XYZ file of N, CA and C in Angstrom:
639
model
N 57.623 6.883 -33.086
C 57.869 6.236 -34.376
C 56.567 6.181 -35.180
N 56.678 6.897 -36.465
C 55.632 6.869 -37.294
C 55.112 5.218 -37.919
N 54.009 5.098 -37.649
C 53.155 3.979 -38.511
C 53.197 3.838 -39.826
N 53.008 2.688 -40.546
C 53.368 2.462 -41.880
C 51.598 2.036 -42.321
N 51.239 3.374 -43.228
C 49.703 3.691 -43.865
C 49.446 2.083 -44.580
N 48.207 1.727 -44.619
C 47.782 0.638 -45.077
C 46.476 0.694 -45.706
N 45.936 -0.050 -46.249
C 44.855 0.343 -47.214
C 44.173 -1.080 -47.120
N 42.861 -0.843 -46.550
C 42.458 -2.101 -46.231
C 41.142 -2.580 -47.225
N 40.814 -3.736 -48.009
C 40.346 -3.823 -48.773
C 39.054 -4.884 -48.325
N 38.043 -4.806 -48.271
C 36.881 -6.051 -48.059
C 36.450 -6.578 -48.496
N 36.235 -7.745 -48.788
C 35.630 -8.547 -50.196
C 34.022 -8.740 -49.362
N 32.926 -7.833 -49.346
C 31.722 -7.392 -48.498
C 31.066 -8.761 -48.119
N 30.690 -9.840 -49.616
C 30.071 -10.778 -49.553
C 30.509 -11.971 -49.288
N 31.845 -12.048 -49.097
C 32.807 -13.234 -48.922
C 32.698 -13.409 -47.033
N 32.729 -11.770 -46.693
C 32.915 -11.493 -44.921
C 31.434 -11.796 -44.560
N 30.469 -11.399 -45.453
C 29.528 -11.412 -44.652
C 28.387 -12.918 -45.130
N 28.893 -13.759 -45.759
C 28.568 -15.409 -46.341
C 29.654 -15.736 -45.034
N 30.845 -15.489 -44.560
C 31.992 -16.393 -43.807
C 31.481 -16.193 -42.560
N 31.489 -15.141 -42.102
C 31.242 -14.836 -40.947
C 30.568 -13.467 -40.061
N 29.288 -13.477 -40.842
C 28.321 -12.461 -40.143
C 27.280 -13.033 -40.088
N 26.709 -13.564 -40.997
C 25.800 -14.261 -41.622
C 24.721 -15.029 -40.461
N 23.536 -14.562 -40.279
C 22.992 -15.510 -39.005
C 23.462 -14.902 -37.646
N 23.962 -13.543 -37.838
C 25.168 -13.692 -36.254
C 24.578 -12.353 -35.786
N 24.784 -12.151 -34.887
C 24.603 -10.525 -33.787
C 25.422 -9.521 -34.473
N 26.074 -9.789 -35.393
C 27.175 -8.787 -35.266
C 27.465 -8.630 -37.003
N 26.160 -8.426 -37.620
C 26.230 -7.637 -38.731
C 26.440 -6.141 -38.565
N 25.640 -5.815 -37.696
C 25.961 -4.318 -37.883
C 27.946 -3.909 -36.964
N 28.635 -4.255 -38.358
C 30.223 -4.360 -37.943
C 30.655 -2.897 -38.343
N 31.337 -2.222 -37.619
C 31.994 -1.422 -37.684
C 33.667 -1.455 -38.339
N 33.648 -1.484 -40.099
C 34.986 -1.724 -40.284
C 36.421 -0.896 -39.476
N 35.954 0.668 -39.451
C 36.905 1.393 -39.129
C 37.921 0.567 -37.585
N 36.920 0.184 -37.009
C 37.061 -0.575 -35.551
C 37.518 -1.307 -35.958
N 37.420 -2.524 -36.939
C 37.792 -3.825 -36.916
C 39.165 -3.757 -37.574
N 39.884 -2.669 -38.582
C 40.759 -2.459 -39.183
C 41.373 -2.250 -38.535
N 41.504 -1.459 -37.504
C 42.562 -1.504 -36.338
C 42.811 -2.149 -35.552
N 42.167 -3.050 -35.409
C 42.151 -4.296 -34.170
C 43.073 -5.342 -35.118
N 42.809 -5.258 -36.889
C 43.060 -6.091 -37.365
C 44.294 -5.767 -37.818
N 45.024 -4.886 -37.754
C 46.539 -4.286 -38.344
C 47.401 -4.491 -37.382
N 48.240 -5.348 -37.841
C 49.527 -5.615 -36.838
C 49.969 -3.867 -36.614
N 50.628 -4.193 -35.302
C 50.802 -2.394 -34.513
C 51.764 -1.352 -35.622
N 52.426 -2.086 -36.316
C 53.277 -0.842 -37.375
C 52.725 -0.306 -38.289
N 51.172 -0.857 -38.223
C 50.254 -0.290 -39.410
C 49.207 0.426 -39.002
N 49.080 2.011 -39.725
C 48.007 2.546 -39.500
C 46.928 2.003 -40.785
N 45.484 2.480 -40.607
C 44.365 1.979 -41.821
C 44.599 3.605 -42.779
N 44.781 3.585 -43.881
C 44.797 4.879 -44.536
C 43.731 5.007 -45.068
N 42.989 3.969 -45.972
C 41.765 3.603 -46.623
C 41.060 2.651 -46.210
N 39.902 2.414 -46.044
C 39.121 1.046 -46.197
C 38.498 1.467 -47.750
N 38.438 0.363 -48.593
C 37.896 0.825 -49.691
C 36.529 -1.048 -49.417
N 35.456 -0.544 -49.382
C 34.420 -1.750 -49.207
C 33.705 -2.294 -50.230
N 33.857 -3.439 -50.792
C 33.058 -4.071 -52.170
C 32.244 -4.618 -51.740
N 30.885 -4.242 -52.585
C 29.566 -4.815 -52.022
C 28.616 -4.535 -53.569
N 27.665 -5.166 -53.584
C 26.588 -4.953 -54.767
C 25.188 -4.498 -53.993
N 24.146 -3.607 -54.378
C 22.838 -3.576 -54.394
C 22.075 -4.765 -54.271
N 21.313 -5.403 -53.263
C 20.351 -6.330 -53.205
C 19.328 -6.427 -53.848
N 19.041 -6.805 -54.552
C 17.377 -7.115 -55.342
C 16.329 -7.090 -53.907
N 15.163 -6.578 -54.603
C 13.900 -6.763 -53.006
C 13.304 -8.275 -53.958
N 13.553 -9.240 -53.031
C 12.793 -10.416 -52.885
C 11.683 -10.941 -52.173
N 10.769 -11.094 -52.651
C 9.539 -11.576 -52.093
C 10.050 -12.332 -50.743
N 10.766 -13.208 -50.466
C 10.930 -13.889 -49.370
C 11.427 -12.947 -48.140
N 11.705 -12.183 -48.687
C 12.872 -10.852 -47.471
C 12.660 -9.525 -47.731
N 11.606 -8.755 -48.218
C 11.206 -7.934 -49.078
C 12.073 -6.731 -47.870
N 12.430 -6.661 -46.334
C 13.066 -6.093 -46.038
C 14.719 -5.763 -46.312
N 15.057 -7.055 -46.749
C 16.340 -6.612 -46.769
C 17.098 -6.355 -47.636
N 17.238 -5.491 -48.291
C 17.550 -4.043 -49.148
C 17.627 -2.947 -48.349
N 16.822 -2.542 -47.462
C 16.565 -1.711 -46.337
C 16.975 -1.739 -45.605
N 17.494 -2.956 -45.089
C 18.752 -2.738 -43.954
C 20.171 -2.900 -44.718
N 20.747 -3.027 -45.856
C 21.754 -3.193 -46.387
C 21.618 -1.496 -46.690
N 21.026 -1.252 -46.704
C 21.068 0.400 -47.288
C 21.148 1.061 -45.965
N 20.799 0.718 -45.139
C 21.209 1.586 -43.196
C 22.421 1.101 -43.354
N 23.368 -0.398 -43.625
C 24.614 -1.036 -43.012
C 25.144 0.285 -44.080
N 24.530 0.402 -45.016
C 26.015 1.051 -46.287
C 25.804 2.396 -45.382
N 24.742 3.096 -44.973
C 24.676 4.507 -44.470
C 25.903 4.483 -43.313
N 25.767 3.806 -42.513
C 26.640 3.514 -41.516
C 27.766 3.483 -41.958
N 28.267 2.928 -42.889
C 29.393 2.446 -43.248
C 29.998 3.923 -43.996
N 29.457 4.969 -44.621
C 29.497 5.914 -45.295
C 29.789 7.405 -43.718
N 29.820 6.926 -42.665
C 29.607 8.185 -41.527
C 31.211 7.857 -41.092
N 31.969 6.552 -41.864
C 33.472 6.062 -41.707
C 34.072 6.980 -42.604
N 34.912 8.157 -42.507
C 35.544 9.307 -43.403
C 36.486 8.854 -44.216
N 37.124 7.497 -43.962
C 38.261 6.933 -44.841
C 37.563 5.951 -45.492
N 36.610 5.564 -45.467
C 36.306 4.294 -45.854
C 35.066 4.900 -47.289
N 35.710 4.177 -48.344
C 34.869 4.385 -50.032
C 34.252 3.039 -50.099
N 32.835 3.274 -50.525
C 31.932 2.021 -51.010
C 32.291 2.184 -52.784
N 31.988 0.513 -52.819
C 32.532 0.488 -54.513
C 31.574 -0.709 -54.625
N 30.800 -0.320 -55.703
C 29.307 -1.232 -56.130
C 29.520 -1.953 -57.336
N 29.150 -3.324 -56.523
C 29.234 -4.242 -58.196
C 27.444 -3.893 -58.556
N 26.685 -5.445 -59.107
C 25.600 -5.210 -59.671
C 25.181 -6.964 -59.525
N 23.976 -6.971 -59.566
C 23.278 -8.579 -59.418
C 22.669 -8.746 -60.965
N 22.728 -9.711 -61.576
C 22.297 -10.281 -62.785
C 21.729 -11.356 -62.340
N 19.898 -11.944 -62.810
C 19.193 -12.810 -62.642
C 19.001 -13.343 -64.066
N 19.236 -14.555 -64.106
C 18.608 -15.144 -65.474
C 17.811 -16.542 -65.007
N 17.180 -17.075 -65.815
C 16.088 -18.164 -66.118
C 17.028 -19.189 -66.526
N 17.320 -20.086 -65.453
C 18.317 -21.601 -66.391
C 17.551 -22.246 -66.044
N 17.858 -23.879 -67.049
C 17.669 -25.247 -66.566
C 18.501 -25.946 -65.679
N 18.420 -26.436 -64.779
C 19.529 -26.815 -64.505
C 18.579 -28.769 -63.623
N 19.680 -29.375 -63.254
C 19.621 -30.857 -63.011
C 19.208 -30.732 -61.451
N 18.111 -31.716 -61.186
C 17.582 -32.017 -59.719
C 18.961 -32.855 -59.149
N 18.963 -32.226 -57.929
C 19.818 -33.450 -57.068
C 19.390 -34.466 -56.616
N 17.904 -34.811 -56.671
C 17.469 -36.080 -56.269
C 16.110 -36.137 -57.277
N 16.017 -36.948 -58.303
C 14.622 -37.129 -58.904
C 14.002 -38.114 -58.411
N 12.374 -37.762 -58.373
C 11.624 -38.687 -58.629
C 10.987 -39.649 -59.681
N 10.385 -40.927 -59.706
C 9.766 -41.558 -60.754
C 8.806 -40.551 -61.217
N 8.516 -40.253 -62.522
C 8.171 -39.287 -63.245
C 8.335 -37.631 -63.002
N 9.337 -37.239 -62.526
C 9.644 -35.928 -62.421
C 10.718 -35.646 -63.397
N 10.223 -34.416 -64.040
C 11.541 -33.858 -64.964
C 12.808 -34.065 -64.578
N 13.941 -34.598 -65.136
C 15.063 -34.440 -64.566
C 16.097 -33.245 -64.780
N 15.191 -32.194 -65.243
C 15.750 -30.883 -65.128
C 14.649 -29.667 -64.645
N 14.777 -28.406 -64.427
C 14.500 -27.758 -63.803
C 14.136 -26.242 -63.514
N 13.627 -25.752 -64.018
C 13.766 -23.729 -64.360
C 14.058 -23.359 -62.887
N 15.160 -22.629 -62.640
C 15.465 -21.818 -61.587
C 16.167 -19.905 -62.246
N 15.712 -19.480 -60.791
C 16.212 -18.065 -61.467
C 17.502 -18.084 -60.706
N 19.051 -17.775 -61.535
C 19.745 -17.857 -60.896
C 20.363 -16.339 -60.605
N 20.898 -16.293 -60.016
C 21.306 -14.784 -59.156
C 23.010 -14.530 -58.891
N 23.492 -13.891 -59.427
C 24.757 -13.746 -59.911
C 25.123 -12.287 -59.188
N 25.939 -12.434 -58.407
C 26.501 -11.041 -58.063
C 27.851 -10.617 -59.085
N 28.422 -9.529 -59.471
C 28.788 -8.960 -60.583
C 29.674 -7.606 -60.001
N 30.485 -7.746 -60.371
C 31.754 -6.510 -60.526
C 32.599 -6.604 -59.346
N 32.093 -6.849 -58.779
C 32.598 -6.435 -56.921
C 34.301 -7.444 -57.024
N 34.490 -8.255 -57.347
C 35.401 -8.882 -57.501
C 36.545 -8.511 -58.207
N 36.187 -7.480 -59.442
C 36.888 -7.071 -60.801
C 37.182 -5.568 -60.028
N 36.465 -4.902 -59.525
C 36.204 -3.874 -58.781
C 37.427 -3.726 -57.725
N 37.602 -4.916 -56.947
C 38.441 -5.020 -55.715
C 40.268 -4.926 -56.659
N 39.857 -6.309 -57.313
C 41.225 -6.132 -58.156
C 41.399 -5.010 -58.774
N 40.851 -4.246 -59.578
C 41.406 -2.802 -59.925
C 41.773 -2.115 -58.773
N 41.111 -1.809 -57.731
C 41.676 -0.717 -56.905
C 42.886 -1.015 -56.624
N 42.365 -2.368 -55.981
C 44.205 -3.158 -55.363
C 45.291 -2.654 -56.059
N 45.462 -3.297 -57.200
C 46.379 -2.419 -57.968
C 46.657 -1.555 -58.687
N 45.883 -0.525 -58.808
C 45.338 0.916 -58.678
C 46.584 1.833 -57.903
N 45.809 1.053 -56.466
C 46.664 1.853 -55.397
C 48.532 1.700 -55.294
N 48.531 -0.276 -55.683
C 49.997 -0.466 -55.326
C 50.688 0.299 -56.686
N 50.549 0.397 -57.915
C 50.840 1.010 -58.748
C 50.979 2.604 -58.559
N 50.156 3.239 -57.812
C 50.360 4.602 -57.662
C 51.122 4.914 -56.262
N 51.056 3.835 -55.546
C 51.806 3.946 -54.131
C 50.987 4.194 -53.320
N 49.463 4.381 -53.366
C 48.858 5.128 -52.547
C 48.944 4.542 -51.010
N 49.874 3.919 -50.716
C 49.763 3.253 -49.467
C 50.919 2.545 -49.719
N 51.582 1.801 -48.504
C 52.499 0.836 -48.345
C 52.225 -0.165 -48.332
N 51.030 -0.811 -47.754
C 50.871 -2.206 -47.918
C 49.872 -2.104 -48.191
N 48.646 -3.357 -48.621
C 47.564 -3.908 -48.296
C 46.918 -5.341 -47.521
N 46.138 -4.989 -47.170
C 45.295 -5.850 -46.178
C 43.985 -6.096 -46.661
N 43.775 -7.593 -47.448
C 42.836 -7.499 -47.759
C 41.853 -8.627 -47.038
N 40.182 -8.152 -46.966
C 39.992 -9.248 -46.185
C 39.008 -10.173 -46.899
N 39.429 -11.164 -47.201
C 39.167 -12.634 -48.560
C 39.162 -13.456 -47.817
N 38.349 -14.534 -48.452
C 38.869 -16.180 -48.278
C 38.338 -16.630 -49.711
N 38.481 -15.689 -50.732
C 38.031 -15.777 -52.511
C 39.359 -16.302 -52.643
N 39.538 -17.611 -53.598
C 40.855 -18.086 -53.592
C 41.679 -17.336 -55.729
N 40.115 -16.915 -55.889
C 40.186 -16.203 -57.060
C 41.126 -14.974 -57.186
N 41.542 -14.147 -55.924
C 41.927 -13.068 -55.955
C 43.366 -13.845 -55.741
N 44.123 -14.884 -56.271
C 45.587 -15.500 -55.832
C 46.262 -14.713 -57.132
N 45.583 -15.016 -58.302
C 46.249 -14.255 -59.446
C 46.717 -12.803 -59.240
N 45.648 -12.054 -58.949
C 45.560 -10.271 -58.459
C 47.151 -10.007 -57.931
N 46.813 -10.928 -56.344
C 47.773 -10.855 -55.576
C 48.933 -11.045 -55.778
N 49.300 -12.406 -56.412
C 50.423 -11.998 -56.865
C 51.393 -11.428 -57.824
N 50.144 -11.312 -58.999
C 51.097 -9.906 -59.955
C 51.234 -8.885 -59.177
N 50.757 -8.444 -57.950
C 50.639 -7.047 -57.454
C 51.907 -7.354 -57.327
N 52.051 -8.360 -55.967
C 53.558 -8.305 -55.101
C 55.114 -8.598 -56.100
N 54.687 -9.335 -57.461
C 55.342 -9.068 -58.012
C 56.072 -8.189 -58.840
N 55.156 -7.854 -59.533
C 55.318 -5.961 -60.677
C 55.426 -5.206 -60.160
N 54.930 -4.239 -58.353
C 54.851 -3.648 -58.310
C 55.799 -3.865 -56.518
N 56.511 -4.802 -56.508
C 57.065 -5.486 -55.012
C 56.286 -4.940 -54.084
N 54.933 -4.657 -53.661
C 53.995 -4.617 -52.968
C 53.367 -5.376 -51.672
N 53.623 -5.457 -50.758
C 53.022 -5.999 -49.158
C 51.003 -6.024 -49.745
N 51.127 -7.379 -49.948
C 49.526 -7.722 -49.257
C 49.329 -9.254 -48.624
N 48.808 -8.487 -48.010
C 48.678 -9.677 -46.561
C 47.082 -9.821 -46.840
N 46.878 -11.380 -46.332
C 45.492 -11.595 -46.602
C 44.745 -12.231 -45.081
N 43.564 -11.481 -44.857
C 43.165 -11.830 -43.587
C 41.478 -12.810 -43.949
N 41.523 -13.654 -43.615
C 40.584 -14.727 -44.080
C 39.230 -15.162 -43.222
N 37.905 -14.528 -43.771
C 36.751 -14.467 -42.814
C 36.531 -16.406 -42.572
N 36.911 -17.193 -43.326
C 36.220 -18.189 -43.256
C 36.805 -19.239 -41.724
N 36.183 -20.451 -41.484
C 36.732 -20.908 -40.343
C 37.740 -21.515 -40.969
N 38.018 -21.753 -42.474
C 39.043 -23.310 -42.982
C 40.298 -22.300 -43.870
N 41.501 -22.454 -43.535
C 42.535 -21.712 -44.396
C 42.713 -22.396 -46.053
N 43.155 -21.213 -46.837
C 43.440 -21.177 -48.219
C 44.600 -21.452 -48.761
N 44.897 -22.618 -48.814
C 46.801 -22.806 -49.015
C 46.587 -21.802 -50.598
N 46.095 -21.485 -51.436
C 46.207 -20.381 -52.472
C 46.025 -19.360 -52.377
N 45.841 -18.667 -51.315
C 45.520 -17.766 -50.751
C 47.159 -17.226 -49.558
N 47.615 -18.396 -49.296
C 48.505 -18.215 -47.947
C 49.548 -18.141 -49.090
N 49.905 -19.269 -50.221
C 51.392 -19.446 -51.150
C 51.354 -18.284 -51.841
N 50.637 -17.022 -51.470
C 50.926 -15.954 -52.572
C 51.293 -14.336 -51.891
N 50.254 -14.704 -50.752
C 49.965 -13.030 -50.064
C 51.664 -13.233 -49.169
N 51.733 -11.904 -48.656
C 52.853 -11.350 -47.805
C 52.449 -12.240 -46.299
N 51.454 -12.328 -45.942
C 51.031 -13.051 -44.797
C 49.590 -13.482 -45.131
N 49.264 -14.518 -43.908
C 47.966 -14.796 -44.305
C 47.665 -15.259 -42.697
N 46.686 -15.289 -41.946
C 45.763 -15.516 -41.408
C 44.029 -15.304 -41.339
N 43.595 -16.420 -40.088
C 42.069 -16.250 -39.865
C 41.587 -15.250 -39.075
N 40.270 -14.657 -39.456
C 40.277 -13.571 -38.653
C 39.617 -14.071 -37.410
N 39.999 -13.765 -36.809
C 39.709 -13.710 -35.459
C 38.124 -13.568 -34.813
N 37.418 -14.492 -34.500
C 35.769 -14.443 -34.417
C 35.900 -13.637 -33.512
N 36.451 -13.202 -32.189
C 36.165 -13.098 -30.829
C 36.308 -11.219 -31.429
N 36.987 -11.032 -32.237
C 37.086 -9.499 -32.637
C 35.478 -8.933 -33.035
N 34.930 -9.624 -33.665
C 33.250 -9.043 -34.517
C 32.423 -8.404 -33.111
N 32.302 -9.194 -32.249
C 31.533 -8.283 -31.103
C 31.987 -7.463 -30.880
N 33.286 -7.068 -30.430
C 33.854 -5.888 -30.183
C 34.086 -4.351 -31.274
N 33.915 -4.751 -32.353
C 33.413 -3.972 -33.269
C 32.090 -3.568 -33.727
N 30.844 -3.297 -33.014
C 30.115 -3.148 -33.571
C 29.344 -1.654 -33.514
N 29.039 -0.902 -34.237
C 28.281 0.374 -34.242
C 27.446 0.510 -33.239
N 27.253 1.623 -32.829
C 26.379 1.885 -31.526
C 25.091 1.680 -32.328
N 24.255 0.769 -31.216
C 22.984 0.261 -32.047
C 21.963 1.509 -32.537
N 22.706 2.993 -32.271
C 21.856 4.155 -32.917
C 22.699 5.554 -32.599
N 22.938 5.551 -33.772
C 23.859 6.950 -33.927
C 23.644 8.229 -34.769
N 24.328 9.006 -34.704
C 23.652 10.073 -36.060
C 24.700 10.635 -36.883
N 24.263 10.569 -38.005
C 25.246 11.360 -39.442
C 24.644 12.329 -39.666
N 25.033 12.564 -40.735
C 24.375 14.333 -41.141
C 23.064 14.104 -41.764
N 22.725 13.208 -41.941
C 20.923 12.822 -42.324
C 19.698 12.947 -41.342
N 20.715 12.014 -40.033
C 20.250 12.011 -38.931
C 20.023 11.115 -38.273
N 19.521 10.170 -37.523
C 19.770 9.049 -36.835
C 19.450 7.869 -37.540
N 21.165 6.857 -37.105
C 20.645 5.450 -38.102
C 20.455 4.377 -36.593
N 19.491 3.918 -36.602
C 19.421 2.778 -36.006
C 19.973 1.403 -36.541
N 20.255 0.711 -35.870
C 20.367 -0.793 -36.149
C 19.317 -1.604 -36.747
N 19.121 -2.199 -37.470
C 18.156 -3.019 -37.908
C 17.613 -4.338 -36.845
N 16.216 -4.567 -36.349
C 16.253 -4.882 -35.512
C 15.813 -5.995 -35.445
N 16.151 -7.033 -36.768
C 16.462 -8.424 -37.035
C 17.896 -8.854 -36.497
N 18.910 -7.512 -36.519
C 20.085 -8.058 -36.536
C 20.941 -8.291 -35.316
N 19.178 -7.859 -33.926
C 19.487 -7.891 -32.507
C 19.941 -9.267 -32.244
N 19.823 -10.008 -32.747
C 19.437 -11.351 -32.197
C 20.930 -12.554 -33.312
């Protein structure tokens, strides 16, 4: 019995703020985790992955450099398309959470805005359910922003998306809209992870070796 194609969608910074973050198991292998994560009548047809370019920051001046090995890695996956938002920094004022006797009670910070990746996800989404390119989707959120997306999809276009949720706490706006909804499963991330050094047609990517630990 043939499998029913699925198109799996990542919201990059939502998965990896919920649950990579601090952990052994950044260097994740989606192709792996998409199948572990598809109930058995579903094959993965696409991973399509939303993510933005990192700014190099003085505090981490490495990491740009390993987000650029995770995307290489992620690019040696034959089904799986990277789709790039963009970071916007501006100069605000904004209010101290705790002042002192004679301290300004406001504040210059540079604030840091990630950009497209969100607008990005929703176009494809329904991109694809509009052209059929797949039978269902699987997207993996705990953005309670994408409730609108979701359900014009399943509506206009009677479309299957199921929402699989990196965070530890569920989304009742997130669950009242998608085809299904659950948490993803922590105990799955170890078992998905890239061989800590492999080779593409460039030639060997190692693991980043902050992300041993």
């Amino acid at each position: 019995m043939s499998r029913i194609d699925a198109n799996v969608y990542v919201d990059g910074f939502n998965l990896y703020y919920s649950a990579l973050r601090d952990t052994p198991h950044r260097w994740l292998d989606l192709q792996a985790l998409a199948v572990r994560l598809l109930d058995p009548d579903f094959a993965p047809h696409r991973i399509r992955y939303f993510t933005a370019p990192i700014r190099i920051r003085q505090v981490d001046p490495e990491k740009r450099r390993r987000q650029h090995l995770y995307l290489r890695a992620l690019r040696s996956i034959p089904n799986l398309s990277i789709h790039l938002g963009y970071f916007l920094s501006n100069s605000v004022r904004m209010p101290l959470a705790n002042t002192r006797p004679g301290q300004p009670p406001l504040v210059t910070v540079i604030r840091t805005e990630e950009k497209g990746s969100d607008a990005n996800l929703a176009a494809w989404l329904t991109r694809d359910a509009a052209k059929r390119d797949c039978s269902a989707a699987f997207v993996i959120t705990g953005d309670s922003d994408f409730t609108g997306v979701i359900r014009m999809v399943r509506r206009e276009f009677n479309f299957p998306v199921h929402v699989i949720d990196p965070r530890r706490s569920s989304s009742r706006r997130l669950r009242s809209v998608s085809t299904s909804y659950r948490l993803l499963q922590r105990h799955l991330l170890p078992e998905c992870q890239f061989p800590a050094r492999f080779t593409d047609r460039a030639g060997v990517i190692t693991r980043p070796k902050m992300w041993d630990d």
